[in-house]
Short mmCIF file of C-alpha atoms in Angstrom, two decimals:
data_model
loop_
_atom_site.label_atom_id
_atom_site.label_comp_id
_atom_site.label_asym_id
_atom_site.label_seq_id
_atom_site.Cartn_x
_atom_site.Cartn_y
_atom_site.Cartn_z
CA UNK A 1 -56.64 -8.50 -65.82
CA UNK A 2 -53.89 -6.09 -66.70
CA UNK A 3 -50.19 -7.67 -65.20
CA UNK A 4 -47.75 -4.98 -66.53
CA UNK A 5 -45.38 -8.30 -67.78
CA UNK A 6 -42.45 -5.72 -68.43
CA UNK A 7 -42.56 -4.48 -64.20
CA UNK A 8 -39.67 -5.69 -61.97
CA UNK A 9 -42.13 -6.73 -59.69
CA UNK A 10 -43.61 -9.28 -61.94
CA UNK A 11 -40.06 -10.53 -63.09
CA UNK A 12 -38.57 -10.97 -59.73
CA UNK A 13 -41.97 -12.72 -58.74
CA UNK A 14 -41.92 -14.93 -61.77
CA UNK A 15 -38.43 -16.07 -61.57
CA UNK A 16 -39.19 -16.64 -57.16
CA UNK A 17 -41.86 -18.60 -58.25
CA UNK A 18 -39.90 -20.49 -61.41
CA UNK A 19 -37.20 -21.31 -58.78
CA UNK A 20 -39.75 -22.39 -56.25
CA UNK A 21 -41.26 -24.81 -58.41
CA UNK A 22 -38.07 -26.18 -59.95
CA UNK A 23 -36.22 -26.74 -56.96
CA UNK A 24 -39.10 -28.49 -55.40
CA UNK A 25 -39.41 -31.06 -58.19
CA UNK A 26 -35.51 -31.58 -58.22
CA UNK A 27 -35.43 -32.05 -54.60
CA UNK A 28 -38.45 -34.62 -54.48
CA UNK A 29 -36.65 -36.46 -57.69
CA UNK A 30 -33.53 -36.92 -55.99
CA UNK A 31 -34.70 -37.49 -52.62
CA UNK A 32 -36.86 -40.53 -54.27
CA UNK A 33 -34.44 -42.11 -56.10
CA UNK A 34 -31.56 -41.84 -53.89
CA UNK A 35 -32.09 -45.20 -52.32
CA UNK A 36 -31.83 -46.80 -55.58
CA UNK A 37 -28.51 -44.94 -56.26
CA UNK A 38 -27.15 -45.86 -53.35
CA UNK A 39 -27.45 -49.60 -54.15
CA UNK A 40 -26.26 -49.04 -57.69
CA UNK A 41 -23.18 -47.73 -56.31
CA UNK A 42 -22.44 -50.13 -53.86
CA UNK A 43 -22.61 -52.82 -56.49
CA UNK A 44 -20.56 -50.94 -58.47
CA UNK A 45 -17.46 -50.62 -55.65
CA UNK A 46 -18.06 -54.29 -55.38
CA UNK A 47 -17.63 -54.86 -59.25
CA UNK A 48 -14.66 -52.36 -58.82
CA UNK A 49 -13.12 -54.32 -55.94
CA UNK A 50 -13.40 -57.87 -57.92
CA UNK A 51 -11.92 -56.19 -60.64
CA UNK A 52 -8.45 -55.71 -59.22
CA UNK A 53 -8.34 -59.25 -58.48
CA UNK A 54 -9.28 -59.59 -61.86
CA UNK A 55 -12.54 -61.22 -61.73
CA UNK A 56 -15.27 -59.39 -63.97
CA UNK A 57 -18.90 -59.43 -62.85
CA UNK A 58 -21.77 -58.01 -63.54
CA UNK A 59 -24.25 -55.74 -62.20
CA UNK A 60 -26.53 -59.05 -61.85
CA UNK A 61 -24.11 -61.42 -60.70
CA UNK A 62 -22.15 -59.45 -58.59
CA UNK A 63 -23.38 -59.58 -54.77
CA UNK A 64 -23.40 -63.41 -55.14
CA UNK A 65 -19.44 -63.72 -56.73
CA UNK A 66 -18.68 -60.70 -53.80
CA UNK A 67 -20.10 -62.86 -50.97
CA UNK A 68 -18.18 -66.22 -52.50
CA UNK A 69 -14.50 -64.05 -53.07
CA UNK A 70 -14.53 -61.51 -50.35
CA UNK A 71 -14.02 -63.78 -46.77
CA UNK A 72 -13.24 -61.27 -44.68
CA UNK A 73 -12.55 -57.28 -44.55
CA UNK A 74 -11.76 -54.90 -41.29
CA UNK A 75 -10.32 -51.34 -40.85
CA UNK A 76 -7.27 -50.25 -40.01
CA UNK A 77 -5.71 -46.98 -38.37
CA UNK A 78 -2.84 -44.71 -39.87
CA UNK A 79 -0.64 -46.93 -37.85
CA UNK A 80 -1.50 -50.08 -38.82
CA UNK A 81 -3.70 -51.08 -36.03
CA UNK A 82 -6.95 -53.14 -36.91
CA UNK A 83 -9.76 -50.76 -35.47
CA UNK A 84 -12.29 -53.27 -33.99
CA UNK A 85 -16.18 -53.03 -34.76
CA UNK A 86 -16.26 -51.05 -38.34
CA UNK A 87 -17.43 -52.33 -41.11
CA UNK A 88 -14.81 -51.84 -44.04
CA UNK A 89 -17.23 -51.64 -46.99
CA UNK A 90 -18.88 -48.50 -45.58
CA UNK A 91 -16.01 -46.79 -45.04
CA UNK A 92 -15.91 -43.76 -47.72
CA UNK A 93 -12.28 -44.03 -48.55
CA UNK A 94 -12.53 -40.41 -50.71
CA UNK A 95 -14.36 -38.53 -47.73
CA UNK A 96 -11.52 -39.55 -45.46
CA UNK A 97 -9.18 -38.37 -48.15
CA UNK A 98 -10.89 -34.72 -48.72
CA UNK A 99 -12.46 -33.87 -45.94
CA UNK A 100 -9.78 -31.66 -43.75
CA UNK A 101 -11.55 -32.21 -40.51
CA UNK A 102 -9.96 -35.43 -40.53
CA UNK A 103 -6.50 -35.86 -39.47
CA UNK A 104 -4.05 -37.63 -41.08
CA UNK A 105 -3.82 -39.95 -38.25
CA UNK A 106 -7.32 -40.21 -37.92
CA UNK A 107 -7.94 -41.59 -41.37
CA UNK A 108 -9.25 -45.25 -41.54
CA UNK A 109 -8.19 -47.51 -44.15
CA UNK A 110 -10.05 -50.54 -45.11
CA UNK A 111 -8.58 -54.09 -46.12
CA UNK A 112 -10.56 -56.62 -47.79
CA UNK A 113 -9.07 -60.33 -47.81
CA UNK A 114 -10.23 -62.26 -50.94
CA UNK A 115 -9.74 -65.58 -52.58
CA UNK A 116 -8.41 -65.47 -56.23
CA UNK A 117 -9.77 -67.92 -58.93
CA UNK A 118 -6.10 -70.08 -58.19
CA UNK A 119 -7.59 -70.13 -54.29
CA UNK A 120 -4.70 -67.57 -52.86
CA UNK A 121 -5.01 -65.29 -50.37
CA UNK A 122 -5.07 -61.67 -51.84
CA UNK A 123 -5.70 -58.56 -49.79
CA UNK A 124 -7.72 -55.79 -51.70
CA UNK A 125 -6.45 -52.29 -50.68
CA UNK A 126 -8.57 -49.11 -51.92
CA UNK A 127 -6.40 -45.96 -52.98
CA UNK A 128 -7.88 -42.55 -53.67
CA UNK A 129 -6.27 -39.41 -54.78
CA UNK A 130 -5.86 -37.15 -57.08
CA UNK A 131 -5.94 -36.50 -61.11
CA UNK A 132 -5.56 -33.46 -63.41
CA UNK A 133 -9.11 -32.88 -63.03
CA UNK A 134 -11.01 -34.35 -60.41
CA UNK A 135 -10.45 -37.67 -58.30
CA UNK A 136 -9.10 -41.14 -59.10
CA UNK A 137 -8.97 -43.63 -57.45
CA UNK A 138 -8.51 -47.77 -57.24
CA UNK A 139 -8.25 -50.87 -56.05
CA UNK A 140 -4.82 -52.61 -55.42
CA UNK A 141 -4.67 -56.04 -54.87
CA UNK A 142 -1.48 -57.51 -53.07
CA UNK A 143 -0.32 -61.26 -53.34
CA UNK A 144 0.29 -63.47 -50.14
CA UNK A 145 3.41 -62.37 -49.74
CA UNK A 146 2.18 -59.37 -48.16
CA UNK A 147 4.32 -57.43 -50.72
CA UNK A 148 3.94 -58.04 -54.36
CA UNK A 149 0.86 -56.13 -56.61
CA UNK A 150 -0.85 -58.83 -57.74
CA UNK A 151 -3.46 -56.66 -59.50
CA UNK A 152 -5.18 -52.94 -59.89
CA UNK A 153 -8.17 -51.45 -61.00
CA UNK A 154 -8.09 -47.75 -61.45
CA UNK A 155 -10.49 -45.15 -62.54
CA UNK A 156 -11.31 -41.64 -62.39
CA UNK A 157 -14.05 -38.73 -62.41
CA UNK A 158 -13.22 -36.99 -65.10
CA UNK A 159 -9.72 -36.74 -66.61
CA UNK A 160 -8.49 -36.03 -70.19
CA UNK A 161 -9.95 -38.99 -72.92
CA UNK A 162 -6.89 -40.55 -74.59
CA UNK A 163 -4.61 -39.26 -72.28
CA UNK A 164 -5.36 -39.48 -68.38
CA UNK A 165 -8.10 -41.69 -69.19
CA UNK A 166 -6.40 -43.98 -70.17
CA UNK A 167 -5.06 -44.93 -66.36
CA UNK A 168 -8.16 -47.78 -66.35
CA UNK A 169 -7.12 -49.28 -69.73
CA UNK A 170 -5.78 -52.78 -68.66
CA UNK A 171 -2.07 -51.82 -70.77
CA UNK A 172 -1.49 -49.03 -67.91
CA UNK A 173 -2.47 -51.51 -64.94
CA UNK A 174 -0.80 -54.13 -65.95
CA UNK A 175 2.63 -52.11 -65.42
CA UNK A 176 1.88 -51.90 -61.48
CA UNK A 177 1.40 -56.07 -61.14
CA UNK A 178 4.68 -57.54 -60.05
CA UNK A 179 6.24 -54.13 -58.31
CA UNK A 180 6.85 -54.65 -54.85
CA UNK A 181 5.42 -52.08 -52.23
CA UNK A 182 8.08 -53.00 -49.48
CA UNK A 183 11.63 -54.39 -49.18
CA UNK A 184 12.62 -56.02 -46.51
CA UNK A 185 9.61 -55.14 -44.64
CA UNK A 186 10.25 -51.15 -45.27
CA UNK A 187 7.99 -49.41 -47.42
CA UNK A 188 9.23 -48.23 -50.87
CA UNK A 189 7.78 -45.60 -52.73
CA UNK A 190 7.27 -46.60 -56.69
CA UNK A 191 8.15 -44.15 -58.65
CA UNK A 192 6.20 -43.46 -62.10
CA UNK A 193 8.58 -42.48 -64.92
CA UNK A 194 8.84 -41.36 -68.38
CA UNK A 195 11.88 -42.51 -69.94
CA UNK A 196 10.66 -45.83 -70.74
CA UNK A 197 12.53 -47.23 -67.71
CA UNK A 198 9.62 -48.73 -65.92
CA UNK A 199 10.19 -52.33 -66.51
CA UNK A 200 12.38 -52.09 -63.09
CA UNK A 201 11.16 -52.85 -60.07
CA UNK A 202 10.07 -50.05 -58.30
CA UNK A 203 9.17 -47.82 -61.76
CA UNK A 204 5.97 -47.43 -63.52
CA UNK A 205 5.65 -46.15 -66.86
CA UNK A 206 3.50 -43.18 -67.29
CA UNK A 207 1.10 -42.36 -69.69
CA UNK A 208 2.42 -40.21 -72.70
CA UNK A 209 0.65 -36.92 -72.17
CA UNK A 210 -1.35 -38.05 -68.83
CA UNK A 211 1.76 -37.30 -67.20
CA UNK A 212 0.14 -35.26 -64.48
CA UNK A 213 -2.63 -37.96 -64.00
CA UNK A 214 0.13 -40.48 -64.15
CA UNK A 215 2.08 -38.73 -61.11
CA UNK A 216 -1.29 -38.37 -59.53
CA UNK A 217 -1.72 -42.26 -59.30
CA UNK A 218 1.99 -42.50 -58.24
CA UNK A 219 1.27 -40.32 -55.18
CA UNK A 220 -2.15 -42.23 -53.99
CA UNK A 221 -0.40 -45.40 -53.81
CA UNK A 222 2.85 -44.62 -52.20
CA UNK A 223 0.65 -42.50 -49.79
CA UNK A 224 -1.42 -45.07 -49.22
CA UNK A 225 1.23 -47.56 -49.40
CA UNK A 226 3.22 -46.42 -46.86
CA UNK A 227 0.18 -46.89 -44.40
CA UNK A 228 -0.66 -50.85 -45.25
CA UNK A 229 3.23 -51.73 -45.26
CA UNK A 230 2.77 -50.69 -41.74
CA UNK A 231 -0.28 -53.01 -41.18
CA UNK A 232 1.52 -55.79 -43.17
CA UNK A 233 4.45 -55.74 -40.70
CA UNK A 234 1.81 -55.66 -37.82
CA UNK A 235 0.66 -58.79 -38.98
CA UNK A 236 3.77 -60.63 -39.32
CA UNK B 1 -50.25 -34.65 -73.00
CA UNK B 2 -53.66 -34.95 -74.12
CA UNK B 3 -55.00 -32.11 -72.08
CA UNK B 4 -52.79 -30.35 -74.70
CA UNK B 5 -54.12 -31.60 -77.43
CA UNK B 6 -57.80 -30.68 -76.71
CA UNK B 7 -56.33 -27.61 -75.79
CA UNK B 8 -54.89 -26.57 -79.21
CA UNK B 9 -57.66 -28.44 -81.35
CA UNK B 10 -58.60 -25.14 -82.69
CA UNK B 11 -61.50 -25.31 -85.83
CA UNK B 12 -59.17 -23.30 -87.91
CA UNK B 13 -56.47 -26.36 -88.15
CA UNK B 14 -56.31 -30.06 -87.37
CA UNK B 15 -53.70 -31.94 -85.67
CA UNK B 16 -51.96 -33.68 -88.23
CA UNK B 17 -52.41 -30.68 -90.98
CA UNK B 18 -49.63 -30.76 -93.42
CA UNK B 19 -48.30 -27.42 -91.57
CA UNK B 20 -47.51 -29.63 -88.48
CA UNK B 21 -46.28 -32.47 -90.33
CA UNK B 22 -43.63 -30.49 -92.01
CA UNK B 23 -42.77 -29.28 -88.64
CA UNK B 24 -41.87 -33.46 -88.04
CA UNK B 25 -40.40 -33.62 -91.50
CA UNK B 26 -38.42 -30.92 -92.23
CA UNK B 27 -35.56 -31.14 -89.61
CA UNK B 28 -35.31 -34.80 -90.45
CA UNK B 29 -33.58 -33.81 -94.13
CA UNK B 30 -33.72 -30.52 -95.27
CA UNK B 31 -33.09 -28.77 -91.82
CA UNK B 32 -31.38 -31.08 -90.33
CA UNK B 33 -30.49 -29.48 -86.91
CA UNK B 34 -26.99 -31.24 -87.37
CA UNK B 35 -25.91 -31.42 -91.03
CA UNK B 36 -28.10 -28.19 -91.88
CA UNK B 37 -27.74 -25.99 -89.19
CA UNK B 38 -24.90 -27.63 -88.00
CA UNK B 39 -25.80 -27.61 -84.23
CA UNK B 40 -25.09 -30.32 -81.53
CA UNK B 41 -21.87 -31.54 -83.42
CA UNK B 42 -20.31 -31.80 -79.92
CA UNK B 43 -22.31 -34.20 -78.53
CA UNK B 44 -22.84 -35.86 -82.10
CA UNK B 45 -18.95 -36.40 -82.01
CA UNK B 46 -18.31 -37.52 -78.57
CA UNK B 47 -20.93 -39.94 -77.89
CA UNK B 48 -21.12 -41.74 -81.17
CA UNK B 49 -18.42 -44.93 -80.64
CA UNK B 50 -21.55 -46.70 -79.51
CA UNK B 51 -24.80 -47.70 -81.12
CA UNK B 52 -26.28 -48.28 -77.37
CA UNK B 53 -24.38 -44.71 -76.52
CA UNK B 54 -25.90 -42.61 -79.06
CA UNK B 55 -29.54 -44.00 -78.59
CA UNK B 56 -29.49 -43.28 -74.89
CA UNK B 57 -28.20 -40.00 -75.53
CA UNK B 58 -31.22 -39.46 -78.75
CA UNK B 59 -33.56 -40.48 -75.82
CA UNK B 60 -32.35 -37.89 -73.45
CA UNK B 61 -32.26 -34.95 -75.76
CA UNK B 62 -36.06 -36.39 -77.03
CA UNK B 63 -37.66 -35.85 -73.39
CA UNK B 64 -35.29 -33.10 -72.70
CA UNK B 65 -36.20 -31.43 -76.18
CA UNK B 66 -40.63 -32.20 -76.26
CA UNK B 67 -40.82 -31.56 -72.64
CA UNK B 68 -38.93 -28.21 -72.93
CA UNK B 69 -40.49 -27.37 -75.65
CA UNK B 70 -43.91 -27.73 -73.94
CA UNK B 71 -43.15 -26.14 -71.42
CA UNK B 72 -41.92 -22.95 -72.65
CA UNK B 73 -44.59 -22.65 -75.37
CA UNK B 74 -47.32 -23.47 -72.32
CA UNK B 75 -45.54 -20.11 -70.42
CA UNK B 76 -44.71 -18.03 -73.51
CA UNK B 77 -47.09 -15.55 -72.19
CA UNK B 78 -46.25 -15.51 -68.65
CA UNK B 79 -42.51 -15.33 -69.48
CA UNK B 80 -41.13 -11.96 -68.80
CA UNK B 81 -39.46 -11.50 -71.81
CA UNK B 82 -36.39 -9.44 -69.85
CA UNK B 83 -35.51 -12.60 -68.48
CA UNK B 84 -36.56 -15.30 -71.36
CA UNK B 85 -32.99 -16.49 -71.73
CA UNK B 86 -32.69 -17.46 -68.00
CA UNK B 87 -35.94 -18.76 -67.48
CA UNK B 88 -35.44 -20.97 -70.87
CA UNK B 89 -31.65 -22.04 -69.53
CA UNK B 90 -33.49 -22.98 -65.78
CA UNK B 91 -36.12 -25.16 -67.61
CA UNK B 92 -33.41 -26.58 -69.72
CA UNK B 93 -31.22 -27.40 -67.33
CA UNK B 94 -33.88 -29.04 -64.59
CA UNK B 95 -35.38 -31.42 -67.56
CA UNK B 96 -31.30 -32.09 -68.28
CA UNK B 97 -31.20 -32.85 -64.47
CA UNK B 98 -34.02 -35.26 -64.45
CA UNK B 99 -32.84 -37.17 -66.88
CA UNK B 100 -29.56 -37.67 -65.46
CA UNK B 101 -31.41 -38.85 -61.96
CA UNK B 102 -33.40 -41.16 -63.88
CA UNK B 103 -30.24 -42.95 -66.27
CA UNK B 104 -28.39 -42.48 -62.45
CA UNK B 105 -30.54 -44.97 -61.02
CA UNK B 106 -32.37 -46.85 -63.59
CA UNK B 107 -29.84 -47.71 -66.36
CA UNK B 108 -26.06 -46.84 -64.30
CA UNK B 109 -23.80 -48.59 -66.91
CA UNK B 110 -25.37 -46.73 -69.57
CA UNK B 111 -25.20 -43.15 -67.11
CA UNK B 112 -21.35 -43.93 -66.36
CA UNK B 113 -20.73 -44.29 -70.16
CA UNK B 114 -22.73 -41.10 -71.39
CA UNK B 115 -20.46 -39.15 -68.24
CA UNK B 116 -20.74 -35.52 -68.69
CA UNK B 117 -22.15 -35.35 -71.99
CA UNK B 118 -25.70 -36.22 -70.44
CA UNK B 119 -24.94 -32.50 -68.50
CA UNK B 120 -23.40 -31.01 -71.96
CA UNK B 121 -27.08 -31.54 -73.04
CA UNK B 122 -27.44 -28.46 -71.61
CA UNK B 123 -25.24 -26.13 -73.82
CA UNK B 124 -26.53 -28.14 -76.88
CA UNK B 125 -27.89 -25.70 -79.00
CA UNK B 126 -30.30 -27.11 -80.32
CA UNK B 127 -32.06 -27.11 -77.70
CA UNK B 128 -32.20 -23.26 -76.65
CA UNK B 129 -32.18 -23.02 -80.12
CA UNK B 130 -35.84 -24.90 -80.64
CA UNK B 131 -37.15 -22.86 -77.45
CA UNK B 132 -35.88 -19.36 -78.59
CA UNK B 133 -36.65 -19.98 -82.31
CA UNK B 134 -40.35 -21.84 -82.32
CA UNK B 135 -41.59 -22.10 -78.46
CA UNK B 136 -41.62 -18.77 -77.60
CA UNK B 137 -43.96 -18.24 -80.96
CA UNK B 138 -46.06 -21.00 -80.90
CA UNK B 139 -49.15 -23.24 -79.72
CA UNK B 140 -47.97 -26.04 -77.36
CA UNK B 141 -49.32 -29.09 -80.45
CA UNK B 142 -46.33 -27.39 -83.08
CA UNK B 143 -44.39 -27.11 -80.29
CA UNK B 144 -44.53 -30.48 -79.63
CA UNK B 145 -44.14 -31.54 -83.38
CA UNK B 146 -40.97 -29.49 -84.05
CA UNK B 147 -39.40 -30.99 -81.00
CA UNK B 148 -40.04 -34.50 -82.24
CA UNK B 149 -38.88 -33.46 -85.69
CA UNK B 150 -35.72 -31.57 -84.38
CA UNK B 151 -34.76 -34.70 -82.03
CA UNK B 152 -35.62 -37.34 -84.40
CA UNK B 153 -33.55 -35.10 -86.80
CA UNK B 154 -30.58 -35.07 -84.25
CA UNK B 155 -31.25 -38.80 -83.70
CA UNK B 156 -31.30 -40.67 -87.07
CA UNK B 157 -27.23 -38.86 -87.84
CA UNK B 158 -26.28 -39.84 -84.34
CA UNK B 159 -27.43 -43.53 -85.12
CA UNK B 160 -25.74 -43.55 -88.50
CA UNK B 161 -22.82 -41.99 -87.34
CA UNK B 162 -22.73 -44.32 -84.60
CA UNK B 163 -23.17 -47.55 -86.20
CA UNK B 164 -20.54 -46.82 -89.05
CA UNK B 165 -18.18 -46.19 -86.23
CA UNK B 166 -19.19 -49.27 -84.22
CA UNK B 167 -19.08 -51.77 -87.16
CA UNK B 168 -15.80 -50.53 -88.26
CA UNK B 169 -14.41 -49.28 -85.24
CA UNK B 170 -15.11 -52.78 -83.32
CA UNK B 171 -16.55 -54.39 -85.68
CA UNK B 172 -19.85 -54.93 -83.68
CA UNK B 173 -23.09 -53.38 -83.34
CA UNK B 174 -24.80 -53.16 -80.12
CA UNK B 175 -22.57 -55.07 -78.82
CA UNK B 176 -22.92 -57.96 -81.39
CA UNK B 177 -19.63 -59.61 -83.04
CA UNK B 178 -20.56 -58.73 -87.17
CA UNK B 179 -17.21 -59.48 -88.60
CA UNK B 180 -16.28 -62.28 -85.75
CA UNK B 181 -14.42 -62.75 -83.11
CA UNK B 182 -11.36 -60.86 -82.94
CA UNK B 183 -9.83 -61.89 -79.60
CA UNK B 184 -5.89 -62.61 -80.35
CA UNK B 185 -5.37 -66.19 -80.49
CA UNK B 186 -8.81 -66.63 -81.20
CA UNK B 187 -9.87 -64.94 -84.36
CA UNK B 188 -12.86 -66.07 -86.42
CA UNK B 189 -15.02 -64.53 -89.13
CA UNK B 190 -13.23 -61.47 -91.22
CA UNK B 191 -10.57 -61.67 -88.79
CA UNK B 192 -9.18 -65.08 -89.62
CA UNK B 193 -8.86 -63.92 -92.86
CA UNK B 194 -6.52 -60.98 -91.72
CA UNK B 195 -9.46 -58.14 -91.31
CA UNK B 196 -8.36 -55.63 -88.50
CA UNK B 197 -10.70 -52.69 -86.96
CA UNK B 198 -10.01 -49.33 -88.16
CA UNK B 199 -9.03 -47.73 -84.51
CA UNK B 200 -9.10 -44.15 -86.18
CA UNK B 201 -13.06 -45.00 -85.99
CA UNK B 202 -13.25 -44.82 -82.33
CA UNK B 203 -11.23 -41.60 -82.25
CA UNK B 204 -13.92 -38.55 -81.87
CA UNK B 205 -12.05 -36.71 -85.44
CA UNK B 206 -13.77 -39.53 -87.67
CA UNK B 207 -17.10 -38.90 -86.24
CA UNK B 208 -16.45 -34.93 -87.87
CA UNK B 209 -15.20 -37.08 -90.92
CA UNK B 210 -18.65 -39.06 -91.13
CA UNK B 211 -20.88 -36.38 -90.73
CA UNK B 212 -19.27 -34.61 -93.32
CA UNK B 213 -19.74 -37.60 -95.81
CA UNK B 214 -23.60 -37.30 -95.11
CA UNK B 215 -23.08 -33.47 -95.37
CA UNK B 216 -21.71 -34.17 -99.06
CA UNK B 217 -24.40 -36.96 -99.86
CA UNK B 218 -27.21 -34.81 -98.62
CA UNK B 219 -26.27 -31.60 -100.73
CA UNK B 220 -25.66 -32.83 -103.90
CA UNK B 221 -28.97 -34.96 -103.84
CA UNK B 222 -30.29 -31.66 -102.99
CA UNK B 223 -28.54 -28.67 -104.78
CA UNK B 224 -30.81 -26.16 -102.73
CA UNK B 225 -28.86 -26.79 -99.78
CA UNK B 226 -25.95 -25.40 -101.35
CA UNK B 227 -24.70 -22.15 -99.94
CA UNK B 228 -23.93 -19.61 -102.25
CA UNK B 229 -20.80 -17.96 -100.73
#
């Protein structure tokens, strides 16, 4: 059996067929284990909403402490409105941030009221937006007086180690408990500095060289901010 | 695996010959594919703050490294050689693929740690190296040997590297407190005693730093490896 191995038919046939075969494998691989994804990340949005309320769990332990801590959680619209009959958890927070087809007013934002380990009431607000490199994102947690960050969990896709990074190391987080996200029931936008000045209310201090990640976080949460002051007020 | 075995049991050479053992033994010292050839530093640098890190990673490149291997030595003569590169590069990058599916949903903390170095398998040379160098040439049985040997090669630095950085980085390894508690307020062990971690150790320039130490030991045990220059 002579196959000329050096023919362009037999190279454009062999790499068909190499691509065939691949792709099929990849497909069936992902395909199989995407149910068992799927859970892993949903345990892990419920670790990362615990986390800004600063209770650390495990992949183990954490749909029991979720189902103790988180009492209740609903959606609301751009206006502030609770949106009856969807469920918050499911709500893909970075889809209705990216995806364009979605209007602005459309968007649906998700609230998630928790007990903390002193037995307050703490509402658990997700923020997404974006970094130098890819996404970021969070979870804020405001106090019971509907205005005060009582905690917040941030993390990212992919932005610079040592510098951008470092927006989920607990020193950066820290800075954004105790700012207040409204005054006198209007919204205030926090601004994230670099002077050193942050220890004001209404000023975060940046991260030395993550300055553009640093902004980036600045701009998710008075973005999404804005939004939940409006829902606060609602509820008073 | 065995169907390869019987395959290659040719009269002329058994398994275990001392030609295929020195296919396992030679990249673990005296072509090492790391301090020899001095290939896969990236990953060797980034990944290495960890013992648990750097043995998840050793795993990864092990399957992705034998299974490659195999592969391309099982099509070396199908292969058109006008497109060799490619065709190595798509095998290289499905294996890297599966592996990241299968950390993805069977260990996640350990897949959200390793990131994008798990993808950066993919541009580690040794890898195309191994398939360009030996699979292309050779029986599927070497093939499978000199994998082992080049990813056991890659994997006994990575360890080392990683647990010098771990123990005095954090001062644990695998998680475990060696010098004692050094929570503030609550120091025990080396720490009550005034010990602190070296932080430098967790930043990826000491990793380049340790690697060359084993670079120095390993060439003056063995003057051969000198380069004349």
């Amino acid at each position: 059996m002579a196959i000329n191995r050096d023919s362009n038919g037999y190279t454009f046939g062999f790499a068909i067929a190499l691509v065939v075969v691949v792709g099929t494998i990849l497909a069936s691989l992902s395909l199989g284990l995407a149910d068992i994804k799927k859970a892993n990340a949903e345990k892990k949005k419920k670790m990362d909403i615990l986390s800004a309320i600063g209770i650390e769990s495990t992949r183990s332990t954490v749909d029991g402490i979720y189902d103790e801590t988180v009492l209740n959680s609903f959606v609301v619209d751009a206006t502030g409105n609770v949106i009856e009959g969807e469920k918050a958890f499911s709500v893909d927070v970075r889809n209705q941030y990216r995806n364009k087809t979605i209007e602005k007013a459309d968007r649906k934002y998700p609230v998630f009221e928790a007990k903390n380990a002193e037995g307050k009431m703490i509402t658990i607000l997700p923020v997404v937006g974006a970094g130098l490199w890819g996404p970021i994102w969070g979870y804020i947690a405001i106090g019971e007086d509907n205005e005060t960050i009582a905690g917040a969990a941030f993390d990212h896709k992919g932005e610079t180690p040592g510098l951008g990074a470092e927006i989920k190391q607990s020193f950066f987080e820290d800075r954004w408990v105790g700012e207040k996200i409204s005054v006198n029931n209007e919204f205030q936008p926090i601004q994230v500095v670099k002077d050193g000045s942050g220890v004001n209310e209404m000023k975060v201090d940046g991260i030395t060289g993550g300055t553009i990640t640093s902004v980036g976080v600045g701009e998710m949460m008075n973005r999404t901010m804005a939004v939940y002051v409006k829902y606060f007020n609602n509820k008073k | 695996m065995s169907e390869t075995v019987e395959k290659t049991k040719a009269p002329s050479e058994p398994l275990f010959s001392k030609k295929n053992r020195k296919l396992v033994t030679d990249p673990l010292s005296d072509n090492n594919p790391i301090t020899i050839q001095v290939l896969g530093i990236c990953s060797a640098l980034a990944i290495t703050v960890q013992v648990e890190q750097a043995f998840w990673m050793s795993v990864s490149v092990l399957f992705v490294l034998v299974m490659g291997n195999l592969s391309i030595s099982l099509l070396r003569n199908l292969i058109p050689s006008r497109i060799r590169i490619i065709v190595q590069l798509v095998v290289v990058a499905s294996l890297v693929i599966i592996v990241d599916e299968l950390l993805q949903a069977f260990v996640p903390d350990i897949s959200e740690k390793l990131s994008v170095f798990v993808g950066l398998i993919i541009t580690n040379c040794i890898i195309m190296g191994r398939f360009e160098a030996f699979a292309m040439g050779n029986k599927p049985w070497p093939s499978i040997m000199d994998a082992l040997g080049n990813s056991f090669g890659y994997a006994w630095i990575l360890l080392l590297v990683a647990l010098v950085r771990e123990l005095f980085g954090s001062g644990k390894i695998l998680g475990f407190e060696i010098f004692g508690n050094n929570l503030p307020g609550e120091e025990s062990g080396l720490y009550a005693m005034g010990y602190v971690n070296n932080n430098m150790m967790i930043l990826p320039p000491m990793a380049l730093i340790v690697v060359g130490i084993i670079i120095w030991v390993q060439r003056s045990r063995n003057k051969a490896l000198i380069e004349d220059h």
